[in-house]
XYZ file of C-alpha atoms in Angstrom:
308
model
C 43.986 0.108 278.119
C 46.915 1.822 279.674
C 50.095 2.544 277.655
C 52.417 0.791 280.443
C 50.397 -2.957 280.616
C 52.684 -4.586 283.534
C 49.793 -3.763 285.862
C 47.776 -5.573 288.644
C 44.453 -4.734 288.895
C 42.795 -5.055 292.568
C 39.235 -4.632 292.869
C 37.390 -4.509 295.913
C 33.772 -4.958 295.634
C 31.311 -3.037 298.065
C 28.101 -2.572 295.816
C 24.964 -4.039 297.034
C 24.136 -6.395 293.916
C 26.268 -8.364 291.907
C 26.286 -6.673 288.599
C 30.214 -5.857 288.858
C 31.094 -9.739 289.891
C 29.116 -10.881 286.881
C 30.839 -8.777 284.534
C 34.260 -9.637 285.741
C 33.213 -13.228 285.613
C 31.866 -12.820 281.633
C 34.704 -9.994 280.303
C 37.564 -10.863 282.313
C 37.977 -14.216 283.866
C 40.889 -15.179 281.762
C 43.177 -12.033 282.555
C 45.212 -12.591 284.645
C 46.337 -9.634 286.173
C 42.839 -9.118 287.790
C 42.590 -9.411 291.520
C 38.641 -9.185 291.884
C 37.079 -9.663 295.743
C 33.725 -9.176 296.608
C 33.160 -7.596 300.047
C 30.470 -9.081 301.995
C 29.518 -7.561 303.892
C 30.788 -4.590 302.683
C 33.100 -2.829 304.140
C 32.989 1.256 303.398
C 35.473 3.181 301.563
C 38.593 3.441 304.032
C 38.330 -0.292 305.126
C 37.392 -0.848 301.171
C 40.897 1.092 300.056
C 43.223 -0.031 303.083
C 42.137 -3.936 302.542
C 43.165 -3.082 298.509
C 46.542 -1.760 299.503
C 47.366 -4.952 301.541
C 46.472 -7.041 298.655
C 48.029 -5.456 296.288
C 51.456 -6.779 295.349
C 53.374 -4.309 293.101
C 56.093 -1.697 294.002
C 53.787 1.230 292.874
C 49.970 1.596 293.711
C 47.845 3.463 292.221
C 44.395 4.527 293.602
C 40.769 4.585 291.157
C 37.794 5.304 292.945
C 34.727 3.044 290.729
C 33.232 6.365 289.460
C 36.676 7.874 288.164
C 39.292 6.979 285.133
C 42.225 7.130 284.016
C 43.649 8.565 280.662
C 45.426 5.451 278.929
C 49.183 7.470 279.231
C 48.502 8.129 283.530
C 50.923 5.359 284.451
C 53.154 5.370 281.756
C 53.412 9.356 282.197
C 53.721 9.315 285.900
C 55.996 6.196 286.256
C 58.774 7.772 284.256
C 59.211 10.830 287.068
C 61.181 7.721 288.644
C 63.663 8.074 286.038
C 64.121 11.625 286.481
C 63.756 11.658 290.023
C 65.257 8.211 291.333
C 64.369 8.673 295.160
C 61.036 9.562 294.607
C 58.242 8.998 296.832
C 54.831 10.246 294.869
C 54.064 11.716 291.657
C 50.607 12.891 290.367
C 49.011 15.203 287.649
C 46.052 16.932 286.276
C 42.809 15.873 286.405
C 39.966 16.831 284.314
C 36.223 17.139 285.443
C 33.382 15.200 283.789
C 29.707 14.571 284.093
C 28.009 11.629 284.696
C 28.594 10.176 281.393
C 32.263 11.059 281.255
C 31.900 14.189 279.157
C 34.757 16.521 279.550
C 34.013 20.058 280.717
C 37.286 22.040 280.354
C 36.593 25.149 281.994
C 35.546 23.842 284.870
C 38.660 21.382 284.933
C 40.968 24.731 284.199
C 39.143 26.261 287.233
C 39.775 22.819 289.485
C 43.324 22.955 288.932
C 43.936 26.040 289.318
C 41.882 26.586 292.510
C 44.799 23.640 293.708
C 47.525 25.189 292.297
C 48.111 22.715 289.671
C 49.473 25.002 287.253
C 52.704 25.049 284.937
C 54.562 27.277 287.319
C 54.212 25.023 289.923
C 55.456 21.820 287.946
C 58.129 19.180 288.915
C 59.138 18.874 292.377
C 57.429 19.710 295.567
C 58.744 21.826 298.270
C 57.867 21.233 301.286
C 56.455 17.910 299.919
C 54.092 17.887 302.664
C 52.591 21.281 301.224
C 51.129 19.957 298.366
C 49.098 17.414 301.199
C 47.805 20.261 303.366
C 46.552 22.749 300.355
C 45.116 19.806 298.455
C 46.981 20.260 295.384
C 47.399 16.473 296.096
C 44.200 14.719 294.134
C 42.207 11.864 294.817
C 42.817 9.877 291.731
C 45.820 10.290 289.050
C 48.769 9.950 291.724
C 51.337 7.025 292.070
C 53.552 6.446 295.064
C 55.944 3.771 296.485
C 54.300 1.007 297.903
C 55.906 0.624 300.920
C 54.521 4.123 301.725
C 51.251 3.562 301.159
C 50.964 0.853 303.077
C 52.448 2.519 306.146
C 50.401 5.303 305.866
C 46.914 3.752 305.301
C 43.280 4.900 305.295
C 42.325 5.898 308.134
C 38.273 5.494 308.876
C 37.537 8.154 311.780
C 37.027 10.652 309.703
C 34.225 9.532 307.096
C 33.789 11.047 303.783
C 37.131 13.150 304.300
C 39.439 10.040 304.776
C 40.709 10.856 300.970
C 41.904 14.020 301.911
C 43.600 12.672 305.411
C 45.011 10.051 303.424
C 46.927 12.680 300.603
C 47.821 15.059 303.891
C 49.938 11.996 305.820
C 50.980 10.742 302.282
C 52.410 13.985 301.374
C 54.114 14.588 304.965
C 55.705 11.210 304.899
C 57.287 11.249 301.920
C 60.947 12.598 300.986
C 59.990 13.494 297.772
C 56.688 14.381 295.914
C 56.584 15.093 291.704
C 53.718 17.076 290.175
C 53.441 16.672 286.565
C 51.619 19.368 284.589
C 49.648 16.992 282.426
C 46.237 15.483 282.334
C 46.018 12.028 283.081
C 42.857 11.210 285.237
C 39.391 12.215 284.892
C 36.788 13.391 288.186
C 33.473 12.638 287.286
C 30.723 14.729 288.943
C 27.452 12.829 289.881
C 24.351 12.837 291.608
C 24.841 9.758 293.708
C 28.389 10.063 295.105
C 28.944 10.341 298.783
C 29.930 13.577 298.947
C 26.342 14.789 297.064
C 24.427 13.069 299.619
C 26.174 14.114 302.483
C 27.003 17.702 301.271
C 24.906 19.657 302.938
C 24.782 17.946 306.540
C 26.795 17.963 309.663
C 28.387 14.557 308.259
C 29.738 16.830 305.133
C 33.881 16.002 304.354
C 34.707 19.776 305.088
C 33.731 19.306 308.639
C 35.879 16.561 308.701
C 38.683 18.268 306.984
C 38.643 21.280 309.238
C 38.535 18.813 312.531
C 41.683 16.905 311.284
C 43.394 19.971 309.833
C 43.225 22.066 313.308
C 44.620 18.791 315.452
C 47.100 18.400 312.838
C 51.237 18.625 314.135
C 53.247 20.266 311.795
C 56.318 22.029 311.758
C 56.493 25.697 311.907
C 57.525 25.614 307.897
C 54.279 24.483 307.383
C 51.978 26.469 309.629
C 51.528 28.607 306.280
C 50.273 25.802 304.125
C 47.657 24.980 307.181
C 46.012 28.724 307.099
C 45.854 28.621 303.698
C 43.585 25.630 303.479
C 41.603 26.826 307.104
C 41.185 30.128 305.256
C 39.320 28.321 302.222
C 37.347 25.585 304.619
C 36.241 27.616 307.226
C 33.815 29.900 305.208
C 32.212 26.717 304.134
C 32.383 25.267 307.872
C 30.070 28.175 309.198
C 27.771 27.673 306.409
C 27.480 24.139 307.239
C 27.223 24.664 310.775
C 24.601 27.665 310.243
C 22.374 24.904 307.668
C 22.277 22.570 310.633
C 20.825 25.103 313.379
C 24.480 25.270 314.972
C 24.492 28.423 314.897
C 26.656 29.364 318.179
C 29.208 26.766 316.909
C 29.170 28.603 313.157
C 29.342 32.393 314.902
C 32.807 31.461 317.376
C 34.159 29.846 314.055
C 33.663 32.597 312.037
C 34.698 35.597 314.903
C 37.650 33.001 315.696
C 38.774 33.193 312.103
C 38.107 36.660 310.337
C 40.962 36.789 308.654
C 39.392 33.849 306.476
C 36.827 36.773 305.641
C 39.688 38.974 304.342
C 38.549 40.202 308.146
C 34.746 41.490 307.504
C 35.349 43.099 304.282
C 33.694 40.056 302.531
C 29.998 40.021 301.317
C 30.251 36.185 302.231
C 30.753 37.093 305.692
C 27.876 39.119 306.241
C 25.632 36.517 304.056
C 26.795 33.809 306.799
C 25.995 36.124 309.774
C 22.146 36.635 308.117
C 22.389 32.512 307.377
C 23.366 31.977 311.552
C 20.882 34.516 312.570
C 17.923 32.987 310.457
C 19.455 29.452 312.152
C 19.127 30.904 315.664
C 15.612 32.271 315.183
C 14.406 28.840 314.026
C 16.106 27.163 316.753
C 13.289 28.925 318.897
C 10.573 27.871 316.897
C 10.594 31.679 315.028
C 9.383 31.861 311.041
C 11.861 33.244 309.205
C 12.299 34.288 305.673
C 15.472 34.727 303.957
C 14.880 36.120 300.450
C 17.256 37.701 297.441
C 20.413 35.918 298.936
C 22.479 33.305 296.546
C 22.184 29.753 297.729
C 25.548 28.729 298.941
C 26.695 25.172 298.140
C 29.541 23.445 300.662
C 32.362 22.632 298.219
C 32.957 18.896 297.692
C 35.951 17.991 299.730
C 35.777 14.137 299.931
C 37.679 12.241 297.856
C 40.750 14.875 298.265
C 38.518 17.831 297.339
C 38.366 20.865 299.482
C 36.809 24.044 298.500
């Protein structure tokens, strides 16, 4: 249904049943700009995404993960920053947040684009480019980029639920230019039975992930900035992790390594996580322990280019 129809569309089937083959078989057998491959056996979401981008065959790609959409302008909208911007290497917009049934809940999308500084002020080109990688403001779905980049840069499947975010990070870095359009044009949808719900609250979480790949990360000193910025927003979230999990050593040297991420002890978060890695300790010796009147803490979802 998009506005600009001189797409190809390239799916790559990893489900477990066969529901999606059948209905491309009955809906859309005769058109003939579907690409449809069924994985078996499957082969998880960065082997899933890089085998798409060798398939696919355009000059542009354009990446929809199977529980997101796009608005019917995205490609049309983004696809004209080309025009404006002739060298360009990546453009992307707004997203909105929906629930499971694709329900629109605008303030918490206002809140999610702000919290990634996609805001008017920051519209039209990016500088550093690779900035807008590092602090996120680069999204998972609703962005369009050179092929030839994309390619080179592939996913990259050593670091799990998080290889979204490594992906928009090494996209952003790479390219000369990067376009941020202050429009809607994709939609996030929040459910129960993504990866990053079921894996949320363990040591396999995306923000542990993100945190490993953003310390190792080289960057020039221009962008040392950018990197505290997003360490000072995923470490908080780290510790908690870590103190869920009974690490609790690991999740005290990460917060004492990085105080300034706790506004440097004058945070009531801070002194929640030091009760949350002392109650983590205790019961690593076998000690009850009951910790009562605090607010439960969720990790942030950071797969799928989402950090907290």
């Amino acid at each position: 249904m998009q506005t600009h129809a001189n797409i190809e569309i390239v799916i790559g089937d990893d489900s477990s049943d066969d529901r999606t083959e059948r209905l491309i078989a009955s809906r859309y057998r005769d058109d003939p700009r579907i690409d449809y491959r069924r994985n078996l056996p499957a082969l998880g979401q960065a082997r899933n995404v890089a085998s798409l981008f060798a398939r696919a065959s355009g000059d542009k790609i354009l990446l929809i993960h199977d529980d997101d959409y796009l608005l019917v302008h995205c490609i049309e909208r983004l696809l004209a920053q080309w025009e404006r911007y002739p060298d360009l290497d990546v453009a992307f917009g707004d997203q909105y947040e929906t629930d499971h049934h694709g329900r629109i809940n605008h303030a918490a999308s206002r809140r999610m684009n702000a919290a990634y500084r996609r805001t008017a002020s920051a519209a039209g080109l990016q500088t550093p480019p690779g900035r807008a990688g590092i602090v996120q403001m680069f999204p998972n779905n609703g962005w369009l980029a050179n092929a030839a980049l994309v390619k080179q840069i592939g996913y990259d499947d050593h670091y799990g639920t998080c290889c979204d975010y490594v992906f928009g990070t090494r996209l952003c870095l790479a390219a000369r230019r990067v376009c941020y359009v202050n429009e809607h044009v994709s939609c996030y949808r929040i459910t129960d039975v993504s990866v990053s719900q079921a894996t949320r609250c363990s040591v396999n979480a995306s923000s542990i992930s993100a945190w490993h790949f953003l310390k190792g990360l080289s960057l020039p000193a221009e962008l040392e900035p950018a990197r505290k910025l997003a360490l000072r927003r995923l470490v908080p979230i780290v510790v908690s992790l870590l103190a869920r999990n009974h690490e609790a050593r690991a999740g005290l040297q990460l917060a004492l390594g990085n105080l300034y991420a706790y506004r440097f002890g004058f945070s009531a978060r801070f002194y929640y996580h030091l009760l949350m890695i002392w109650k983590a300790a205790r019961l690593s010796r076998g000690e009850s322990v009951a910790l009562l009147g605090m607010p439960d803490e969720q990790p942030v979802d950071t797969s799928r280019t989402r950090m907290p």
